[in-house]
Coordinates of C-alpha atoms in Angstrom, one line a residue:
X33 CA 2.6 4.1 22.5
X34 CA 4.5 2.0 25.1
X35 CA 7.1 -0.5 23.8
X36 CA 8.7 -3.5 25.5
X37 CA 12.5 -3.8 25.6
X38 CA 14.3 -3.9 22.3
X39 CA 15.6 -7.3 21.0
X40 CA 18.3 -7.6 18.4
X41 CA 18.1 -10.0 15.4
X42 CA 19.9 -10.7 12.2
X43 CA 17.6 -9.2 9.6
X44 CA 16.7 -12.4 7.8
X45 CA 15.9 -14.0 11.2
X46 CA 13.8 -11.1 12.6
X47 CA 10.3 -12.0 13.8
X48 CA 8.7 -9.8 11.1
X49 CA 9.1 -12.8 8.7
X50 CA 7.3 -15.2 11.0
X51 CA 4.5 -12.6 11.3
X52 CA 4.4 -12.4 7.5
X53 CA 3.9 -16.1 7.2
X54 CA 1.4 -16.2 10.0
X55 CA -0.6 -13.4 8.4
X56 CA -1.0 -15.2 5.0
X57 CA -1.7 -18.6 6.6
X58 CA -4.4 -17.2 8.9
X59 CA -6.0 -14.8 6.3
X60 CA -5.9 -17.1 3.3
X61 CA -7.7 -15.5 0.3
X62 CA -9.2 -12.8 2.7
X63 CA -5.8 -11.1 2.6
X64 CA -6.7 -9.7 -0.9
X65 CA -10.3 -8.7 -0.1
X66 CA -10.8 -5.1 -1.2
X67 CA -7.1 -4.7 -1.9
X68 CA -6.0 -5.1 1.8
X69 CA -2.9 -6.6 0.1
X70 CA -2.6 -4.9 -3.3
X71 CA -3.3 -7.2 -6.2
X72 CA -4.4 -5.0 -9.1
X73 CA -1.0 -3.8 -10.3
X74 CA 0.3 -7.4 -10.7
X75 CA -2.9 -9.2 -11.6
X76 CA -4.8 -7.1 -14.1
X77 CA -5.5 -8.4 -17.6
X78 CA -2.9 -6.1 -19.2
X79 CA 0.1 -7.6 -17.3
X80 CA -1.4 -11.1 -17.7
X81 CA -1.5 -10.6 -21.5
X82 CA 2.2 -9.6 -21.5
X83 CA 3.1 -12.7 -19.5
X84 CA 1.0 -14.9 -21.8
X85 CA 2.7 -13.5 -24.9
X86 CA 6.1 -14.3 -23.4
X87 CA 5.0 -17.8 -22.5
X88 CA 3.5 -18.3 -26.0
X89 CA 6.8 -17.1 -27.5
X90 CA 8.7 -19.6 -25.3
X91 CA 6.4 -22.5 -26.5
X92 CA 7.1 -21.4 -30.1
X93 CA 10.9 -21.4 -29.4
X94 CA 10.8 -24.8 -27.8
X95 CA 8.8 -26.2 -30.8
X96 CA 11.2 -24.6 -33.3
X97 CA 14.1 -26.2 -31.5
X98 CA 12.5 -29.6 -31.9
X99 CA 11.3 -30.0 -28.3
X100 CA 7.6 -30.2 -28.9
X101 CA 6.7 -33.6 -27.5
X102 CA 7.2 -33.0 -23.8
X103 CA 4.9 -30.7 -21.8
X104 CA 6.1 -27.4 -20.3
X105 CA 5.4 -26.8 -16.6
X106 CA 4.6 -23.2 -15.5
X107 CA 5.0 -22.7 -11.8
X108 CA 3.5 -19.5 -10.2
X109 CA 5.0 -18.7 -6.8
X110 CA 2.7 -17.1 -4.3
X111 CA -0.4 -17.2 -6.6
X112 CA -2.5 -15.5 -3.9
X113 CA -6.0 -14.7 -4.9
X114 CA -5.5 -16.6 -8.2
X115 CA -6.5 -13.7 -10.5
X116 CA -3.2 -13.5 -12.4
X117 CA -3.2 -17.2 -13.1
X118 CA -6.7 -17.0 -14.4
X119 CA -6.0 -14.2 -16.8
X120 CA -2.7 -15.7 -18.0
X121 CA -4.3 -19.0 -18.7
X122 CA -7.2 -17.5 -20.5
X123 CA -5.0 -15.4 -22.8
X124 CA -2.5 -18.2 -23.3
X125 CA -5.3 -20.6 -24.4
X126 CA -6.7 -17.9 -26.7
X127 CA -3.2 -17.4 -28.3
X128 CA -2.8 -21.2 -28.7
X129 CA -6.2 -21.7 -30.3
X130 CA -5.9 -18.6 -32.5
X131 CA -2.5 -19.5 -33.9
X132 CA -3.4 -23.2 -34.6
X133 CA 0.3 -24.2 -34.7
X134 CA 2.1 -27.2 -33.2
X135 CA 3.3 -26.3 -29.7
X136 CA 4.3 -28.3 -26.6
X137 CA 1.5 -28.9 -24.2
X138 CA 1.6 -26.9 -21.0
X139 CA 0.5 -27.3 -17.4
X140 CA 0.1 -24.3 -15.1
X141 CA 0.8 -25.0 -11.4
X142 CA -0.5 -22.4 -8.9
X143 CA 1.4 -22.5 -5.6
X144 CA 1.2 -20.8 -2.3
X145 CA 2.3 -21.1 1.3
X146 CA -1.2 -21.1 2.7
X147 CA -3.0 -24.4 2.2
X148 CA -6.4 -22.7 2.6
X149 CA -5.6 -20.8 -0.7
X150 CA -4.9 -24.1 -2.5
X151 CA -8.2 -25.5 -1.3
X152 CA -10.1 -22.3 -2.3
X153 CA -8.7 -22.4 -5.9
X154 CA -10.1 -25.9 -6.4
X155 CA -13.6 -24.5 -5.8
X156 CA -13.3 -21.3 -7.8
X157 CA -15.8 -21.4 -10.7
X158 CA -13.5 -19.5 -13.1
X159 CA -10.8 -22.1 -12.8
X160 CA -12.9 -25.1 -13.4
X161 CA -12.6 -25.2 -17.3
X162 CA -8.8 -25.2 -17.0
X163 CA -8.9 -28.0 -14.4
X164 CA -11.2 -30.0 -16.7
X165 CA -8.8 -29.5 -19.6
X166 CA -6.0 -30.8 -17.5
X167 CA -3.8 -27.7 -17.9
X168 CA -4.1 -26.4 -14.3
X169 CA -3.0 -28.0 -11.0
X170 CA -2.1 -26.8 -7.5
X171 CA 0.5 -27.3 -4.9
X172 CA 1.4 -26.0 -1.5
X173 CA 5.0 -24.7 -1.8
X174 CA 7.2 -23.2 0.9
X175 CA 9.7 -21.1 -1.0
X176 CA 12.2 -21.2 1.9
X177 CA 12.7 -24.9 2.1
X178 CA 10.7 -27.1 -0.3
X179 CA 12.6 -29.0 -3.0
X180 CA 9.7 -30.7 -4.8
X181 CA 6.1 -30.0 -5.9
X182 CA 3.3 -32.4 -4.7
X183 CA 0.4 -31.7 -7.2
X184 CA -3.1 -31.8 -5.7
X185 CA -5.3 -32.8 -8.7
X186 CA -3.0 -35.2 -10.5
X187 CA -1.3 -36.5 -7.3
X188 CA 2.0 -36.2 -9.3
X189 CA 5.2 -35.3 -7.6
X190 CA 7.7 -33.2 -9.4
X191 CA 11.1 -33.8 -8.0
X192 CA 14.7 -33.2 -9.0
X193 CA 15.4 -33.7 -12.7
X194 CA 11.8 -34.9 -13.4
X195 CA 11.0 -32.2 -16.0
X196 CA 12.2 -32.8 -19.6
X197 CA 11.5 -29.1 -20.6
X198 CA 12.8 -26.0 -18.9
X199 CA 10.5 -24.9 -16.0
X200 CA 8.7 -21.5 -16.4
X201 CA 8.7 -19.6 -13.1
X202 CA 6.2 -16.8 -12.4
X203 CA 7.1 -14.6 -9.4
X204 CA 4.9 -11.6 -8.9
X205 CA 5.3 -9.5 -5.8
X206 CA 7.3 -12.5 -4.5
X207 CA 11.0 -11.6 -3.9
X208 CA 10.0 -8.5 -2.0
X209 CA 8.0 -10.5 0.5
X210 CA 10.3 -13.4 1.5
X211 CA 13.3 -13.1 3.9
X212 CA 16.3 -11.1 2.7
X213 CA 19.7 -10.4 4.2
X214 CA 20.5 -6.7 4.9
X215 CA 24.1 -5.7 4.2
X216 CA 25.8 -2.3 4.7
X217 CA 28.7 -1.4 2.4
X218 CA 31.0 1.3 3.6
X219 CA 34.7 2.1 3.3
X220 CA 35.4 -1.1 1.3
X221 CA 34.0 -3.3 4.1
X222 CA 30.9 -5.5 4.4
X223 CA 28.7 -5.3 7.4
X224 CA 25.5 -7.0 8.4
X225 CA 22.8 -4.6 9.4
X226 CA 21.1 -6.2 12.4
X227 CA 17.7 -5.0 13.4
X228 CA 16.4 -4.0 16.8
X229 CA 12.7 -4.8 17.2
X230 CA 10.5 -3.0 19.7
X231 CA 7.2 -4.7 20.4
X232 CA 4.1 -2.9 21.6
X233 CA 2.9 -4.0 25.0
X234 CA 0.6 -7.1 25.0
X235 CA 1.6 -7.9 21.4
X236 CA 0.8 -11.6 22.0
X237 CA -2.9 -10.7 21.9
X238 CA -2.7 -8.8 18.6
X239 CA -3.2 -10.1 15.1
X240 CA 0.0 -10.3 12.9
X241 CA -1.1 -7.2 10.9
X242 CA -1.6 -5.2 14.1
X243 CA 1.8 -6.2 15.4
X244 CA 3.5 -5.3 12.1
X245 CA 1.7 -1.9 12.2
X246 CA 2.9 -1.1 15.7
X247 CA 6.5 -2.5 16.0
X248 CA 9.4 -0.1 15.7
X249 CA 12.7 -1.1 13.9
X250 CA 16.2 0.3 14.2
X251 CA 19.5 -0.9 12.9
X252 CA 23.1 -1.6 14.1
X253 CA 26.0 -2.6 11.9
X254 CA 28.5 -5.4 12.6
X255 CA 31.4 -6.4 10.3
X256 CA 30.7 -9.6 8.4
X257 CA 33.9 -11.0 6.8
X258 CA 32.1 -14.3 6.0
X259 CA 30.7 -12.6 2.9
X260 CA 34.2 -12.1 1.5
X261 CA 35.4 -15.6 2.0
X262 CA 36.4 -17.6 -1.1
X263 CA 33.8 -20.2 -0.2
X264 CA 30.9 -17.7 -0.2
X265 CA 28.9 -18.5 -3.4
X266 CA 28.2 -14.8 -4.2
X267 CA 31.6 -13.5 -3.4
X268 CA 32.1 -11.9 -6.8
X269 CA 28.9 -9.9 -6.4
X270 CA 29.9 -8.8 -2.9
X271 CA 33.3 -7.6 -4.4
X272 CA 31.4 -5.5 -7.0
X273 CA 29.3 -3.9 -4.2
X274 CA 32.4 -3.2 -2.2
X275 CA 34.0 -1.5 -5.3
X276 CA 31.0 0.5 -6.5
X277 CA 29.0 1.4 -3.4
X278 CA 29.6 3.6 -0.4
X279 CA 27.4 4.1 2.6
X280 CA 24.7 1.9 1.1
X281 CA 22.2 -0.6 2.6
X282 CA 21.7 -3.6 0.3
X283 CA 18.8 -6.0 0.6
X284 CA 20.4 -9.2 -0.5
X285 CA 18.1 -12.0 -1.8
X286 CA 19.8 -15.2 -0.5
X287 CA 16.5 -16.9 0.1
X288 CA 15.2 -15.9 -3.3
X289 CA 18.4 -17.2 -5.0
X290 CA 18.2 -20.5 -3.1
X291 CA 14.5 -20.8 -4.1
X292 CA 15.4 -20.3 -7.8
X293 CA 18.2 -22.9 -7.5
X294 CA 15.8 -25.5 -6.0
X295 CA 13.2 -24.9 -8.8
X296 CA 16.0 -25.0 -11.4
X297 CA 16.9 -28.5 -10.1
X298 CA 13.4 -29.7 -11.1
X299 CA 14.4 -29.6 -14.7
X300 CA 17.4 -30.8 -16.7
X301 CA 17.2 -27.8 -19.0
X302 CA 17.1 -24.6 -16.9
X303 CA 14.3 -22.1 -16.4
X304 CA 12.5 -19.1 -17.7
X305 CA 11.8 -16.6 -15.0
X306 CA 9.0 -14.0 -15.5
X307 CA 8.8 -11.6 -12.5
X308 CA 7.4 -8.3 -11.5
X309 CA 8.1 -6.4 -8.2
X310 CA 9.1 -3.2 -6.6
X311 CA 12.7 -4.1 -7.4
X312 CA 15.9 -2.4 -8.6
X313 CA 18.0 -3.9 -11.4
X314 CA 20.2 -0.9 -11.9
X315 CA 23.2 -0.7 -9.5
X316 CA 22.9 3.0 -9.3
X317 CA 19.5 2.6 -7.5
X318 CA 21.3 1.0 -4.5
X319 CA 23.9 3.8 -4.1
X320 CA 23.6 5.5 -0.7
X321 CA 20.4 3.5 0.0
X322 CA 19.0 4.1 3.5
X323 CA 17.8 1.3 5.8
X324 CA 14.6 -0.3 4.5
X325 CA 11.2 0.7 5.7
X326 CA 8.3 -1.8 5.8
X327 CA 5.6 -1.0 3.3
X328 CA 2.5 -2.1 5.2
X329 CA -0.6 -3.5 3.6
X330 CA -1.9 -6.1 6.1
X331 CA 1.4 -7.9 5.5
X332 CA 4.5 -5.9 4.5
X333 CA 6.9 -5.7 1.5
X334 CA 10.3 -4.3 0.9
X335 CA 12.3 -3.8 -2.3
X336 CA 13.5 -6.7 -4.4
X337 CA 17.2 -6.8 -5.4
X338 CA 16.8 -7.7 -9.1
X339 CA 20.4 -6.5 -9.7
X340 CA 21.7 -9.4 -7.6
X341 CA 19.5 -12.0 -9.4
X342 CA 20.5 -10.6 -12.8
X343 CA 24.2 -10.6 -11.9
X344 CA 24.3 -14.1 -10.5
X345 CA 22.5 -15.7 -13.4
X346 CA 24.3 -13.7 -16.1
X347 CA 27.5 -15.1 -14.7
X348 CA 26.1 -18.5 -15.2
X349 CA 25.3 -17.9 -18.8
X350 CA 21.7 -16.6 -18.6
X351 CA 20.3 -13.6 -20.4
X352 CA 18.4 -11.2 -18.1
X353 CA 15.9 -8.8 -19.7
X354 CA 15.0 -5.6 -17.8
X355 CA 13.8 -2.3 -19.2
X356 CA 16.7 0.2 -19.9
X357 CA 14.8 2.9 -18.1
X358 CA 14.0 3.4 -14.4
X359 CA 10.7 2.0 -13.4
X360 CA 8.0 4.0 -11.5
X361 CA 5.6 1.6 -9.9
X362 CA 6.6 -2.0 -11.0
X363 CA 9.7 -3.5 -12.6
X364 CA 9.1 -6.5 -14.9
X365 CA 12.0 -8.8 -15.8
X366 CA 12.6 -11.9 -17.7
X367 CA 15.6 -14.2 -17.0
X368 CA 16.4 -16.9 -19.6
X369 CA 18.5 -19.4 -17.7
X370 CA 18.7 -21.7 -20.7
X371 CA 21.3 -23.2 -23.0
X372 CA 22.0 -20.6 -25.6
X373 CA 19.4 -18.1 -24.5
X374 CA 19.9 -16.0 -27.7
X375 CA 18.3 -18.9 -29.5
X376 CA 14.9 -18.0 -28.0
X377 CA 13.9 -15.1 -30.4
X378 CA 10.1 -15.4 -29.9
X379 CA 10.4 -15.1 -26.1
X380 CA 12.8 -12.2 -26.4
X381 CA 10.7 -10.4 -29.0
X382 CA 7.6 -10.8 -26.8
X383 CA 9.5 -9.1 -23.9
X384 CA 10.5 -6.2 -26.2
X385 CA 6.9 -5.7 -27.6
X386 CA 4.9 -6.2 -24.3
X387 CA 7.3 -5.0 -21.6
X388 CA 10.1 -2.8 -22.9
X389 CA 8.2 -0.7 -25.5
X390 CA 5.1 -0.2 -23.4
X391 CA 4.5 -2.5 -20.5
X392 CA 2.7 -2.9 -17.1
X393 CA 4.7 -0.1 -15.5
X394 CA 3.7 2.5 -18.1
X395 CA 0.1 1.2 -18.1
X396 CA -0.2 1.6 -14.4
X397 CA 1.4 5.1 -14.5
X398 CA -1.3 6.1 -17.0
X399 CA -4.0 4.5 -14.9
X400 CA -3.0 6.6 -11.9
X401 CA -3.3 9.7 -14.1
X402 CA -6.7 8.5 -15.5
X403 CA -8.0 7.9 -12.0
X404 CA -7.4 11.6 -11.2
X405 CA -8.8 12.9 -14.4
X406 CA -11.7 10.6 -15.1
X407 CA -14.3 13.4 -14.7
X408 CA -12.8 15.4 -17.5
X409 CA -12.5 12.4 -19.9
X410 CA -15.0 11.8 -22.8
X411 CA -16.5 8.5 -23.7
X412 CA -14.1 8.0 -26.5
X413 CA -11.1 8.2 -24.2
X414 CA -12.7 6.0 -21.5
X415 CA -13.5 3.3 -24.1
X416 CA -9.9 3.5 -25.4
X417 CA -8.3 3.1 -22.0
X418 CA -10.7 0.4 -21.0
X419 CA -9.8 -1.5 -24.2
X420 CA -6.0 -1.0 -23.5
X421 CA -6.4 -2.5 -20.1
X422 CA -8.2 -5.6 -21.4
X423 CA -11.7 -4.6 -20.4
X424 CA -10.8 -4.7 -16.7
X425 CA -13.7 -4.8 -14.2
X426 CA -12.0 -2.5 -11.7
X427 CA -11.7 0.3 -14.3
X428 CA -15.3 -0.1 -15.3
X429 CA -16.5 0.2 -11.7
X430 CA -14.4 3.4 -11.3
X431 CA -15.8 4.9 -14.5
X432 CA -19.4 3.7 -14.4
X433 CA -20.7 7.0 -12.9
X434 CA -18.8 9.1 -15.5
X435 CA -20.0 6.8 -18.3
X436 CA -23.6 7.2 -17.1
X437 CA -23.3 11.0 -17.3
X438 CA -22.0 10.8 -20.8
X439 CA -24.6 8.5 -22.2
X440 CA -27.1 11.1 -23.3
X441 CA -24.6 12.4 -25.8
X442 CA -23.2 9.0 -26.9
X443 CA -23.7 7.9 -30.5
X444 CA -24.8 4.5 -31.6
X445 CA -21.3 3.3 -32.3
X446 CA -20.2 4.2 -28.7
X447 CA -23.2 2.5 -27.2
X448 CA -22.5 -0.6 -29.2
X449 CA -18.9 -0.6 -28.1
X450 CA -20.0 -0.2 -24.5
X451 CA -22.2 -3.3 -24.8
X452 CA -19.3 -5.2 -26.4
X453 CA -16.9 -4.1 -23.7
X454 CA -19.3 -5.2 -20.9
X455 CA -19.7 -8.6 -22.5
X456 CA -15.9 -8.9 -22.9
X457 CA -15.4 -7.8 -19.3
X458 CA -18.0 -10.3 -17.9
X459 CA -16.5 -13.2 -19.9
X460 CA -13.1 -12.6 -18.3
X461 CA -14.3 -11.5 -14.8
X462 CA -12.5 -13.3 -11.9
X463 CA -14.8 -13.1 -8.8
X464 CA -13.1 -11.9 -5.6
X465 CA -14.7 -10.6 -2.4
X466 CA -14.8 -6.9 -3.3
X467 CA -16.8 -4.0 -2.1
X468 CA -18.6 -3.5 -5.5
X469 CA -21.4 -5.2 -7.4
X470 CA -20.1 -5.5 -11.0
X471 CA -23.3 -7.0 -12.4
X472 CA -25.4 -4.2 -10.9
X473 CA -23.3 -1.5 -12.4
X474 CA -23.3 -3.2 -15.8
X475 CA -27.0 -3.7 -15.7
X476 CA -27.7 -0.1 -14.8
X477 CA -25.5 1.2 -17.6
X478 CA -27.3 -1.1 -20.1
X479 CA -30.6 0.0 -18.7
X480 CA -29.8 3.7 -19.4
X481 CA -29.0 2.7 -23.0
X482 CA -32.4 1.0 -23.3
X483 CA -30.8 -2.3 -23.9
X484 CA -33.4 -4.1 -21.8
X485 CA -32.7 -7.7 -22.6
X486 CA -29.0 -7.3 -21.8
X487 CA -29.8 -5.1 -18.7
X488 CA -32.2 -7.8 -17.4
X489 CA -29.5 -10.4 -17.6
X490 CA -27.0 -8.5 -15.4
X491 CA -29.6 -7.1 -13.0
X492 CA -30.9 -10.7 -12.3
X493 CA -27.3 -11.8 -11.8
X494 CA -26.9 -9.0 -9.2
X495 CA -30.1 -10.1 -7.4
X496 CA -28.9 -13.7 -7.3
X497 CA -25.5 -12.8 -5.9
X498 CA -26.6 -10.1 -3.5
X499 CA -29.9 -11.5 -2.2
X500 CA -29.5 -9.9 1.2
X501 CA -28.7 -6.4 -0.1
X502 CA -31.0 -5.8 -3.0
X503 CA -31.9 -2.1 -3.4
X504 CA -35.4 -1.1 -4.6
X505 CA -34.0 0.5 -7.8
X506 CA -32.9 -2.9 -9.1
X507 CA -36.5 -4.3 -8.9
X508 CA -37.9 -1.2 -10.5
X509 CA -35.4 -1.4 -13.4
X510 CA -36.1 -5.1 -13.8
X511 CA -39.8 -4.4 -13.9
X512 CA -39.3 -1.8 -16.7
X513 CA -37.1 -4.2 -18.6
X514 CA -39.7 -7.0 -18.4
X515 CA -42.5 -4.6 -19.4
X516 CA -40.5 -3.4 -22.4
X517 CA -39.8 -7.0 -23.4
X518 CA -43.5 -7.8 -23.1
X519 CA -43.0 -10.1 -20.2
X520 CA -45.9 -8.8 -18.1
X521 CA -46.0 -11.5 -15.4
X522 CA -42.3 -11.0 -14.6
X523 CA -42.8 -7.3 -14.5
X524 CA -45.6 -7.7 -12.0
X525 CA -43.5 -10.1 -9.9
X526 CA -40.6 -7.5 -9.6
X527 CA -43.0 -4.7 -8.8
X528 CA -44.5 -6.7 -6.0
X529 CA -41.0 -7.5 -4.7
X530 CA -40.2 -3.7 -4.8
X531 CA -43.4 -2.8 -3.0
X532 CA -42.6 -5.3 -0.3
X533 CA -39.3 -3.5 0.3
X534 CA -40.7 0.0 -0.2
X535 CA -44.5 0.2 0.1
X536 CA -44.4 4.0 -0.6
X537 CA -42.8 3.7 -4.1
X538 CA -45.4 5.6 -6.1
X539 CA -44.0 4.9 -9.6
X540 CA -44.0 1.1 -8.9
X541 CA -47.6 1.2 -7.5
X542 CA -48.8 3.2 -10.5
X543 CA -47.1 0.8 -13.0
X544 CA -48.5 -2.2 -11.3
X545 CA -51.9 -0.7 -11.3
X546 CA -51.6 0.0 -15.1
X547 CA -50.4 -3.6 -15.8
X548 CA -53.3 -5.1 -13.8

């Protein structure tokens, strides 16, 4: 590959960040199609349940402190495809309704940089009930510069000091994807690690994802005494890094910290931050760290510096909750930047129960193992893991073939649990443009269990959604379902549809002849 001449940039000013913005603004929701940008790990029902439990605990704490009359605003940064917001809202409403106790009202605000995403959320069928209830709104928000939220549905503006309750901030795969400074600590000195960017030839004609995939980065250090000046707001943290680190590259989240400060200014009472990312909160994880490499997935991501966020806000009186152990895939934290954070026991207990003891990182590690051992699992184990994950659609799609192979030996209880799981899954399914047809797989599993009424429902949904790609098997199964349900005219209709697609289908022709 031929490259043009190198150009040198301060890391936070490098063109990779402009390409990142351009990618998300141009792709919109298509960025998450078929996991081009990963979304499962931070958007599955299990992590959403953990978040909802912490938010529910926070609402309880505010009510117990006597602050139940004002609504609580929940702001999700970079809401992307919208799947996390849907699952969080669904579970939070279920907890609210199940508990039946007096709580502050809440409003969930989905935000993103891409205006096309905001427009698409307004039309998504799964979000309509929350919009109708008045607990969901949307806003375009630029995390680098915006200081207020202009809500789309209510036309409200949330500005500095407007909120009478602490703001709840949700930041999933956020801090690793916005500009960061890159420092190098060595010999008790602070350097900025500038980046040289080599572009491929004719890069102006390439898409942002193509440019990101082909550019080459290299680094050069220059001493940066400005980080050690008394006026630098994070001087104490820099002093700690100088004392504790040697030969270490540090991604420093100045943009992320400034974003939190601007969101904090919206409320007179602080914030609760719930966040998950590839991010280190233990200082040892940054020792002898090499220069960063872009993790490419259409866009790119780096590693979030949770240690810096934790240090800065703990110095301001906050309590930061992170697991005591090292994470494997995703680190989930909770920062209570509140007056007397220890007075929020329900929030803190929810973190302990749903993150620290067994949380999204442990769940995802198990899922990686399950994905590689699915063919050796029995139906009992598949059902148990599916239940643990909140009856997630992606796991059902992965395991449908294995489930089908196990059905001949399944007992009545397992078959009934499969039906219940499919119903639970469908009721919480958030439609995205994916490569699979969930209704088809559900309908075929139910067909194999001779649950014809239920199978018919899902197979007809599949036909409605995939009109241009209906396979002959679907029509034949629908004809059998109708025949078993004594709906002969419908059976004849589906057999004729099948024969129009596949005139040589002998079983269909024989069944139609028998019916006639």
